[in-house]
Coordinates of C-alpha atoms in Angstrom, one line a residue:
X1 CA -18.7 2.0 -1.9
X2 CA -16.5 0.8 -4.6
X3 CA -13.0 1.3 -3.6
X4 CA -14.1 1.0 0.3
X5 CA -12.7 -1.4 2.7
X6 CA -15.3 -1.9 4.3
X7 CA -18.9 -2.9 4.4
X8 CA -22.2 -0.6 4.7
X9 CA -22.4 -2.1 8.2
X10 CA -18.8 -1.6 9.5
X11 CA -19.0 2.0 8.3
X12 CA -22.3 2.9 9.9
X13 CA -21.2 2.4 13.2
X14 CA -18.9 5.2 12.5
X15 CA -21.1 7.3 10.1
X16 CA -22.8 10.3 12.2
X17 CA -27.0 11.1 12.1
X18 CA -27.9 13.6 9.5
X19 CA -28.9 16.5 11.6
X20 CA -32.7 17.2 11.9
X21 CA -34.1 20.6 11.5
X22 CA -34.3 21.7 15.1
X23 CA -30.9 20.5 15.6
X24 CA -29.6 22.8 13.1
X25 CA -31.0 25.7 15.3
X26 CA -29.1 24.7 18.2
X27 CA -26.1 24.0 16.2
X28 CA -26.2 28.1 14.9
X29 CA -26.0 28.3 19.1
X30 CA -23.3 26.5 19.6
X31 CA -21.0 27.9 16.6
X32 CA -22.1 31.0 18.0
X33 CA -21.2 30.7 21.2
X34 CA -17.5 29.1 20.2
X35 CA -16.8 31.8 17.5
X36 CA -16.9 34.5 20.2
X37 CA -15.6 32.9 23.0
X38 CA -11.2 33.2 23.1
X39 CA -11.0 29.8 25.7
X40 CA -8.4 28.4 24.2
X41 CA -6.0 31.9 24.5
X42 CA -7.2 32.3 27.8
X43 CA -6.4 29.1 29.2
X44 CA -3.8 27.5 27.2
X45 CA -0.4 29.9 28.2
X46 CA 1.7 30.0 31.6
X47 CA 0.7 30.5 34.6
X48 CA 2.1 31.3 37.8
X49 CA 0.2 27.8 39.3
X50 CA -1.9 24.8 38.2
X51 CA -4.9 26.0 40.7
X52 CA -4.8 29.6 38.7
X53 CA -4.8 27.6 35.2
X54 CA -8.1 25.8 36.9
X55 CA -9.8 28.5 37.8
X56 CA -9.5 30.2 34.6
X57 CA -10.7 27.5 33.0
X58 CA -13.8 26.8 35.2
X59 CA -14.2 30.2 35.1
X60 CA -14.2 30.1 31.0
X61 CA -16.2 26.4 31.1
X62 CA -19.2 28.2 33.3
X63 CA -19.4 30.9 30.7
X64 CA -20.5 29.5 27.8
X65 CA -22.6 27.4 29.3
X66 CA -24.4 30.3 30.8
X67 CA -24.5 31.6 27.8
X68 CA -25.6 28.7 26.1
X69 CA -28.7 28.8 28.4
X70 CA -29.3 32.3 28.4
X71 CA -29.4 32.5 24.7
X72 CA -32.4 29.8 25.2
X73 CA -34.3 31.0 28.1
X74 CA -32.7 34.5 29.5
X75 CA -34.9 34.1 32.8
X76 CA -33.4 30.5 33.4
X77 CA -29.5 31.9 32.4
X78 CA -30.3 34.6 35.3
X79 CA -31.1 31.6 37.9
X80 CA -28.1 29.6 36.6
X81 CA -25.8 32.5 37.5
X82 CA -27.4 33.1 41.2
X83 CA -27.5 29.1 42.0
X84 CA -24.6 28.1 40.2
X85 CA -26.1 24.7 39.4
X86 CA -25.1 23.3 35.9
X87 CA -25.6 19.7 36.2
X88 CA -29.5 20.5 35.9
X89 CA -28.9 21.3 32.3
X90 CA -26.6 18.3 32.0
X91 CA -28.6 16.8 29.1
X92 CA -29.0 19.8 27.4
X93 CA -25.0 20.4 27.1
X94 CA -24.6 16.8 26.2
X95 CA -26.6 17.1 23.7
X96 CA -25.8 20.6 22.0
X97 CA -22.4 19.6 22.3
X98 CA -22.8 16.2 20.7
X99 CA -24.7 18.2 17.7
X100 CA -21.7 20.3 16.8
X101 CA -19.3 17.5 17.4
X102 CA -21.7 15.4 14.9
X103 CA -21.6 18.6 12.6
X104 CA -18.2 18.3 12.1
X105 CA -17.2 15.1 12.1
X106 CA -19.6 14.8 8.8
X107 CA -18.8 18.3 6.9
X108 CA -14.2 18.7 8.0
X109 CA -14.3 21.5 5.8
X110 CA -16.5 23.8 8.5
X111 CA -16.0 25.2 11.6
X112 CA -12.4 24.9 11.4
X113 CA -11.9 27.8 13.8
X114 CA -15.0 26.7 16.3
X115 CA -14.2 22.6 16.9
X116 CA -10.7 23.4 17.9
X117 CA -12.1 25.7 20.8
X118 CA -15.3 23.4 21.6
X119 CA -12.7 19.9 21.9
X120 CA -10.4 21.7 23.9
X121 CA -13.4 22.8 26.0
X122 CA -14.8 19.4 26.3
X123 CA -11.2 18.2 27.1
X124 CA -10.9 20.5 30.2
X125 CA -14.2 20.2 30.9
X126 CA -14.5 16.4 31.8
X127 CA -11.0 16.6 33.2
X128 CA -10.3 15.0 36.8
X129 CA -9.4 18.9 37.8
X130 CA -13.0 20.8 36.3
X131 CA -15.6 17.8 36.4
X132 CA -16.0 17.5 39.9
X133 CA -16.6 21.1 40.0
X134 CA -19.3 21.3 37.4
X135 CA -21.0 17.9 39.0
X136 CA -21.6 16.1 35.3
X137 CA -20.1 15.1 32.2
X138 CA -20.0 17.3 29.2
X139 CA -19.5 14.1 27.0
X140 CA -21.9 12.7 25.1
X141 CA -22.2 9.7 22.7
X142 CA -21.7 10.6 18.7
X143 CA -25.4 9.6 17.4
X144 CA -24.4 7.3 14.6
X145 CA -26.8 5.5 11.8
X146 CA -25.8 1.7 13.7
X147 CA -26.4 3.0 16.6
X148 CA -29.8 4.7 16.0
X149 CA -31.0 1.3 13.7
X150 CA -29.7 -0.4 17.1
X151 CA -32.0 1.4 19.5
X152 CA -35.2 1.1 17.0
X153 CA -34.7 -2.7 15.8
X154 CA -33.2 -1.8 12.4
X155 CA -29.9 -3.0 11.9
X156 CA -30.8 -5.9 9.5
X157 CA -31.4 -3.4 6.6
X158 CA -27.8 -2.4 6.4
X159 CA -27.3 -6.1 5.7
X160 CA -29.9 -6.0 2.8
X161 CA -27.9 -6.3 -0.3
X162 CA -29.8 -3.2 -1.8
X163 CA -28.4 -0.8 1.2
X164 CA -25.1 -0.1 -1.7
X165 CA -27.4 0.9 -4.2
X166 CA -29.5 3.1 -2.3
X167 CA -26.4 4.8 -0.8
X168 CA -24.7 5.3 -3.5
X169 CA -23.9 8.6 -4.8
X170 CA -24.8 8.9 -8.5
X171 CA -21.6 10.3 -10.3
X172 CA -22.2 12.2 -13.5
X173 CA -18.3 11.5 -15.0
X174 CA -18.1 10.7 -18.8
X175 CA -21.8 8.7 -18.7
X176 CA -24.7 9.4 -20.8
X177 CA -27.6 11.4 -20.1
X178 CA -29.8 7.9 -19.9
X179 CA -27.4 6.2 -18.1
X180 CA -27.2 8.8 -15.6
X181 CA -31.4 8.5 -15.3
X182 CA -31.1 4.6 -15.1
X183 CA -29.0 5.0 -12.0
X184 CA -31.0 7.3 -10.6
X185 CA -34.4 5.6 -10.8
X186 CA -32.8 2.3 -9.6
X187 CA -31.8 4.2 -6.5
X188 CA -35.0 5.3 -6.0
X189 CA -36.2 2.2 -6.1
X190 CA -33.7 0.7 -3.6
X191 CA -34.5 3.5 -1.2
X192 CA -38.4 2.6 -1.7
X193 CA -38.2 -0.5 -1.0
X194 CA -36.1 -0.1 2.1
X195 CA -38.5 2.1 3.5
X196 CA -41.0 0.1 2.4
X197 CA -39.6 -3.0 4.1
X198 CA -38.0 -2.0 7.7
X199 CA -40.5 0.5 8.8
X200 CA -42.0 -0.6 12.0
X201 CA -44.1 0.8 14.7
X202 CA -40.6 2.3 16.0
X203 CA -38.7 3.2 12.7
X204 CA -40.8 5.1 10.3
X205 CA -40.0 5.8 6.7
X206 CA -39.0 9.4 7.8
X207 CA -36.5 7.9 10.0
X208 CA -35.1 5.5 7.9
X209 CA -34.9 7.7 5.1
X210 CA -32.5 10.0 7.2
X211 CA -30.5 7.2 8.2
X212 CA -29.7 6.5 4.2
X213 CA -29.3 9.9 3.5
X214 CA -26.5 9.9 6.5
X215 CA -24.7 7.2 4.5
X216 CA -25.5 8.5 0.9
X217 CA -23.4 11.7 3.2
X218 CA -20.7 9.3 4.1
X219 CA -20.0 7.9 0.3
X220 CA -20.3 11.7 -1.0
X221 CA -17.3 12.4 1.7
X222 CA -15.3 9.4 0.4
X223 CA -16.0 10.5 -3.3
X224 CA -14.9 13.8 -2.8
X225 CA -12.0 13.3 -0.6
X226 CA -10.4 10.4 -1.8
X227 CA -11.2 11.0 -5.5
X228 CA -8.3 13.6 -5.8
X229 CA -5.7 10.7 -4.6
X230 CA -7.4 7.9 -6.4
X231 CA -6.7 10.5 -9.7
X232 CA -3.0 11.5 -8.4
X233 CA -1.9 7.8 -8.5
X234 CA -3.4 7.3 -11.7
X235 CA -1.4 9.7 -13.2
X236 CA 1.6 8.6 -11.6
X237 CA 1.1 5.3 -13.1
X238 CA 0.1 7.4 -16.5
X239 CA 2.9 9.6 -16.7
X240 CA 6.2 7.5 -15.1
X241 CA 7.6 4.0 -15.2
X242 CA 9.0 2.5 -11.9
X243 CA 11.5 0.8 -15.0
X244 CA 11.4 2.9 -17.9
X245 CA 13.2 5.9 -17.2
X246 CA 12.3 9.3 -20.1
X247 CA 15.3 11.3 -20.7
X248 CA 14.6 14.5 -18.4
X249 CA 12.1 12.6 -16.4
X250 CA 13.9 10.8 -14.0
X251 CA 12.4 10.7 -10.4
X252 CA 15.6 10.4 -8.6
X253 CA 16.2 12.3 -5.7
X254 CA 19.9 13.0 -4.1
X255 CA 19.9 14.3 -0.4
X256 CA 21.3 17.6 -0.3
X257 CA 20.2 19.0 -3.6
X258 CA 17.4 21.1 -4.8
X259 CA 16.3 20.7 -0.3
X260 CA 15.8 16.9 -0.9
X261 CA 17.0 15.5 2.2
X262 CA 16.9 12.0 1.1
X263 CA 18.3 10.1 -1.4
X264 CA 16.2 7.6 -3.8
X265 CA 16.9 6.3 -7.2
X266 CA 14.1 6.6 -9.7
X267 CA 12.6 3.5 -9.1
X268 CA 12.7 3.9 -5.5
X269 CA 11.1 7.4 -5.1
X270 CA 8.2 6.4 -7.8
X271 CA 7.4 3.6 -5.4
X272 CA 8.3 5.7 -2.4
X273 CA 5.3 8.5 -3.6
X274 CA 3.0 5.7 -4.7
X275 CA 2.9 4.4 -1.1
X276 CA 2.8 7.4 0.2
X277 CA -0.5 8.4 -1.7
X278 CA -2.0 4.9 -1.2
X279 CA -1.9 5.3 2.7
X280 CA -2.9 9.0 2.2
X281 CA -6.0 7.0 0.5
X282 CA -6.4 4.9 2.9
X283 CA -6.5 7.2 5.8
X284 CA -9.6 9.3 4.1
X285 CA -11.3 6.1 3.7
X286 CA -11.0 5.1 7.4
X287 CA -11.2 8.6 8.3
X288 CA -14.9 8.5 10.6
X289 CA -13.6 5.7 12.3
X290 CA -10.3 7.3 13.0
X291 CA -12.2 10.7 13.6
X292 CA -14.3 8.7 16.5
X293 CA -10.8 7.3 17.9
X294 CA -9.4 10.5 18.4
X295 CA -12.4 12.1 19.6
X296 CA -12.2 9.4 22.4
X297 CA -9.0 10.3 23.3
X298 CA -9.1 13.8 23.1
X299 CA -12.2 13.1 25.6
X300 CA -10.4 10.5 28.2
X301 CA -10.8 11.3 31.8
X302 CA -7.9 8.5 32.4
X303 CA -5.3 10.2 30.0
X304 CA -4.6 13.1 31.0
X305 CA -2.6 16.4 28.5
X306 CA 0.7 18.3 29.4
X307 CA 0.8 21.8 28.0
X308 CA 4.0 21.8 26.3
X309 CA 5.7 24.7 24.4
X310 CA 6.8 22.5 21.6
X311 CA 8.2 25.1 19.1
X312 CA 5.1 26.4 17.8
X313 CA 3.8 28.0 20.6
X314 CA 1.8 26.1 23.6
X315 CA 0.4 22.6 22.5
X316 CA -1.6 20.2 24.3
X317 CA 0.8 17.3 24.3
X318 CA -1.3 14.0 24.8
X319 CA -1.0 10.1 24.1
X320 CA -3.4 8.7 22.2
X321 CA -3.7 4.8 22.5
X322 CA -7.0 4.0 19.9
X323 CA -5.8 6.5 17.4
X324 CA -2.4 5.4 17.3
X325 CA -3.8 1.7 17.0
X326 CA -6.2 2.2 14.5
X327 CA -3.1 4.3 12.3
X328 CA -1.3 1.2 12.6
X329 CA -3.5 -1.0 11.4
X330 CA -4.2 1.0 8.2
X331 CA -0.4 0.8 7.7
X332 CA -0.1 -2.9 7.9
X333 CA -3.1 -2.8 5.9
X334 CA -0.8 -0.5 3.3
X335 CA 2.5 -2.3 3.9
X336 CA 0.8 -5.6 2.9
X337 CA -0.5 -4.6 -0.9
X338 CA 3.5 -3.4 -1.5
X339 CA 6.1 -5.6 -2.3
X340 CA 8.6 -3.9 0.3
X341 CA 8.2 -1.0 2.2
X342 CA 10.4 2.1 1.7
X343 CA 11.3 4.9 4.1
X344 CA 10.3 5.1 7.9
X345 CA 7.2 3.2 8.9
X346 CA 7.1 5.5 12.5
X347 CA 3.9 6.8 13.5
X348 CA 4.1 10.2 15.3
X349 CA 1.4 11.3 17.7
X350 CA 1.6 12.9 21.0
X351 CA 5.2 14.3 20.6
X352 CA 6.4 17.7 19.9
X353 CA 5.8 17.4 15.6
X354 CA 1.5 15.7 16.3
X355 CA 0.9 16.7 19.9
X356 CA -2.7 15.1 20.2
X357 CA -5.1 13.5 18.0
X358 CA -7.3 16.4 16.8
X359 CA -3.7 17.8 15.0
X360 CA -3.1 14.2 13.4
X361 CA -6.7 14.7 12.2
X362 CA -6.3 17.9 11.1
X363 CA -3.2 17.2 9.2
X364 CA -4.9 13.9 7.2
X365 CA -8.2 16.3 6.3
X366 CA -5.6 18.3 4.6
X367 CA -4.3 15.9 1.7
X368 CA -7.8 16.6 -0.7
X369 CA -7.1 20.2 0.0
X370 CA -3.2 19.7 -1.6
X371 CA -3.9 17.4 -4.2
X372 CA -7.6 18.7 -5.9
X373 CA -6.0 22.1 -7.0
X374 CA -3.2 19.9 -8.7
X375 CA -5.8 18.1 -10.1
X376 CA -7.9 20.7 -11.2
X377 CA -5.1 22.3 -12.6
X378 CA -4.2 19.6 -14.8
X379 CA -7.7 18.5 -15.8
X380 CA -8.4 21.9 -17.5
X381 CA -5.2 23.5 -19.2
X382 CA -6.8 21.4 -22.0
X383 CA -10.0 23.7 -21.5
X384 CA -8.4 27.0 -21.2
X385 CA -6.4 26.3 -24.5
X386 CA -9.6 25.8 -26.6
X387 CA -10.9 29.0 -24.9
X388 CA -8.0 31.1 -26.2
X389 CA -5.5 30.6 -28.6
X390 CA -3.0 33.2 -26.8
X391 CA -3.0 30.8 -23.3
X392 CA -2.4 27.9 -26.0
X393 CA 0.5 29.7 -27.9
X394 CA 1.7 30.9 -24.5
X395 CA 1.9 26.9 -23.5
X396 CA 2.9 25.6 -26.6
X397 CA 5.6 28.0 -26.8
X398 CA 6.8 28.1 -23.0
X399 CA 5.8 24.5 -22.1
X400 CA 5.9 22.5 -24.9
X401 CA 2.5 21.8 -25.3
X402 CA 0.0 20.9 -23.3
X403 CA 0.6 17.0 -22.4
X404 CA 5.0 18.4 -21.6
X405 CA 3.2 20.9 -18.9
X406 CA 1.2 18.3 -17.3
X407 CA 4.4 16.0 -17.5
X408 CA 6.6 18.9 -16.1
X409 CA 3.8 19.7 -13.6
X410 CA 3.6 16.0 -12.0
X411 CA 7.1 15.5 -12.7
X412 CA 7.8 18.6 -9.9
X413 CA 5.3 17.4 -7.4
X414 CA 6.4 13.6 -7.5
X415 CA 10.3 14.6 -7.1
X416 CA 9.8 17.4 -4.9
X417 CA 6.7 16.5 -3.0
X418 CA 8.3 13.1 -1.3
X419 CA 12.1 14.6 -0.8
X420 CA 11.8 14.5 2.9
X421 CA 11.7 18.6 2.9
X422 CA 10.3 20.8 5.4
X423 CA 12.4 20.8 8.3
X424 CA 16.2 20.6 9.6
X425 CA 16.3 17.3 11.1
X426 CA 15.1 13.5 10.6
X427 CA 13.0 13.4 13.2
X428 CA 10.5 16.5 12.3
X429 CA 10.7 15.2 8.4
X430 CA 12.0 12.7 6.1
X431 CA 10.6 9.7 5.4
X432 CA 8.3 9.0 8.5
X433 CA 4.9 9.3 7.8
X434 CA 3.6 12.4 8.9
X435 CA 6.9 13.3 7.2
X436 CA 5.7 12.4 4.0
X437 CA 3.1 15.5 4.6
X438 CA 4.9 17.7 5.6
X439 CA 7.0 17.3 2.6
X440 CA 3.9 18.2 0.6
X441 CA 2.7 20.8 2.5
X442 CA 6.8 22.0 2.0
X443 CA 5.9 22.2 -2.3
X444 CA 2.8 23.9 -1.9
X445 CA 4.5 26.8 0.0
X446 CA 7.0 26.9 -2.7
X447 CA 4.6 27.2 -5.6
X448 CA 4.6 30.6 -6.1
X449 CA 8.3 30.2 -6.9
X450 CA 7.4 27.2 -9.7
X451 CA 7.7 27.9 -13.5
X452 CA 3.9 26.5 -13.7
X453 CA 2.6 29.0 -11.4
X454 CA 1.0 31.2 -13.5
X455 CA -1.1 28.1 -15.1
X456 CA -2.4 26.6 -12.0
X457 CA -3.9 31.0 -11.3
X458 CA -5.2 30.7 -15.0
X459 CA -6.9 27.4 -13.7
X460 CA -8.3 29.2 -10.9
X461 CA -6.2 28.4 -8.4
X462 CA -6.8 30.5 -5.5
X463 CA -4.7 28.5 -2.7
X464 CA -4.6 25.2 -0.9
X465 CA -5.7 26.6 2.0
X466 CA -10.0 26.2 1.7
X467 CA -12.4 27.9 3.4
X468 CA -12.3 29.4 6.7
X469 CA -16.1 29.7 7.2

């Protein structure tokens, strides 16, 4: 992928299997199953004892998967409840769980009710406290595209130096209608002459096509996600000077005015959000491997959570070793393209502000979700100007134009955005770098409240929130 650290081979090992067909069916099960299920406000609260939280949660555990198996075979869920015996079905759960966990490892946009219910299960579930009850492991192994060419004798093709071109997704942009079609038949080709070339007796052309598709997936994810970042930096380098300083335009930030709570001169805060969206960048494009890191230690049966009332209600605090070290590689990685780092280079994760890995992850899948309205927004007051003359006299007369309101807009968002906002202290917010997020998140709840407003609803804004389905 162009802009991608890494290589087609480094990023399969971390890229999930496309699901098949039949895999989607038991997929619809297992959503189902976690969309009615409440195991998470049953178990996670006070109780009088640790052995009364246990039972409620083996209690919860056992249910759904009864239910799992009923759902499949309703004479087999009746045995399961008389017998008891779940480690028969062992495979099974592995596997349906593995599915959803796949599911959403390669779509962070769904089931964004339903995975924070299903990890939290798994958690319990292959804790030192529940697994000996329930006599097997609930944890199964993510299917990735390495590890499936791995197990069929097929690893050599992502080394082929046609395995970019047949993965890579074909971007209309500003190209012409022939250009488009020349990429487009020179993928085909790649992909034909993969399939043509690697199939064997134990990896058919089906097979293999799935396993490019599953990266064609990954680069789509990457496109999507990190396009919105790769487009905010541009027009930070567009639109300000780290030198030059506009009248009216300057970046700097004092602590205590307007809710900055830090203090930058212009220079410093336009290198100060620049980093700040570079690592954001960086993040999406590591995010599968850092999504499989925290998956493993959300899972560990050595590291063990405390349930922790941590200001916003009960949170599974937990340490997480291999997120925390992959995080800190990405930094260095970050820290080493700048000339000098500014603000606080602390990581936080398993404390009281990112209890565990799964809310780190959820807070990093959140940056496209900030930044594409912004984009969108500023990508097509252009549009509705041509559209009608009464939105263009409206900006011309308000705004200045249309250039001054996209000036005005990013000019807001780059002073406001990275002002260490968002909480009362240094430690919850500043300049760390969750920090930095939660300074953004801190401008997007004040929008409503912006001049601009009113252009990003004629834009179509509807909120920064996404989808819930």
């Amino acid at each position: 992928t162009g802009g991608s650290y890494n290589s087609v081979k480094e990023r399969a090992k971390y890229i999930p299997l496309r699901l098949s067909m039949g895999e989607r069916k038991m997929l619809r099960l297992v959503e189902a199953a976690m969309a009615c299920c409440d195991y998470t406000t049953e178990t996670d609260k006070p109780f009088k004892s640790s052995t009364r939280r246990t039972h409620a949660q083996m209690k919860h555990i056992s249910s759904v998967l009864r239910g799992m198996v009923t759902a499949c075979d309703y004479a087999a869920g009746q045995i399961l409840l008389e017998e008891d015996n779940y480690s028969e079905y062992a495979k099974f759960f592995r596997q349906m769980f593995e599915i959803a966990r796949r599911h959403k490892i390669m779509n962070p946009e769904k089931m964004r009710t339903e995975y924070g219910k299903l990890i939290y299960l798994l958690q319990d579930a292959v804790s030192p406290s529940i697994q000996p009850h329930l006599a097997f492991s609930c944890k199964g192994e993510i299917e990735t595209v390495y590890k499936y060419l791995e197990e069929n004798g097929g690893v050599k093709m992502l080394e082929d130096p046609l395995i970019e071109v047949a993965t890579r997704e074909v971007l209309a942009g500003k190209k012409s209608r022939s250009q488009i079609s020349n990429e487009i038949r020179r993928k085909e080709r790649a992909v034909a002459h993969l399939k043509q070339h690697y199939r064997s007796q134990h990896l058919s052309s089906e097979n293999i096509h799935l396993c490019l598709y599953s990266i064609c997936d990954n680069d789509s994810f990457l496109n999507s996600n990190r396009v919105p970042v790769d487009k905010v930096i541009g027009y930070l380098e567009q639109f300000f000077s780290p030198t030059n300083i506009e009248e009216g335009y300057s970046l700097s930030i004092v602590s205590g005015q307007d809710g900055s709570r830090l203090s930058h001169s212009h220079e410093r805060q336009y290198y100060f959000a620049l980093q700040s969206l570079t690592l954001w960048r960086d993040i999406i494009d590591d995010m599968f491997r850092l999504w499989a890191m925290a998956e493993s230690d959300l899972l560990s049966e050595s590291v063990s959570y405390a349930l922790q009332d941590t200001g916003q209600g009960f949170q599974r605090v937990q340490q997480s070793p291999q997120t925390y070290k992959s995080m800190q590689k990405i930094l260095s990685r970050v820290q080493g393209k700048v000339k000098q780092w500014i603000g606080s280079n602390v990581i936080h994760l398993g404390d009281h502000n990112v209890p565990n890995s799964l809310t780190f992850i959820d807070k990093y899948t959140q940056v496209p979700r900030i930044l594409s309205p912004i984009v969108t927004c500023l990508e097509n007051v252009e549009k509705i100007c041509e559209e009608d003359n009464g939105v263009k006299a409206f900006i011309d007369n308000g705004f200045g134009g249309v250039e001054q309101l996209r000036k005005g807009i990013l000019y807001d968002f780059f002073k406001s955005a990275f002002d260490g906002s968002g909480a009362d202290n240094f430690y919850d917010a500043g300049s760390c770098i969750d920090g930095r997020l939660t300074s953004a998140w801190n401008w997007c709840s004040q929008l409503q409240d912006k001049p601009f407003y009113c252009i990003f609803k004629l834009t179509g804004f509807t909120g920064f929130d996404g989808e819930f389905k």
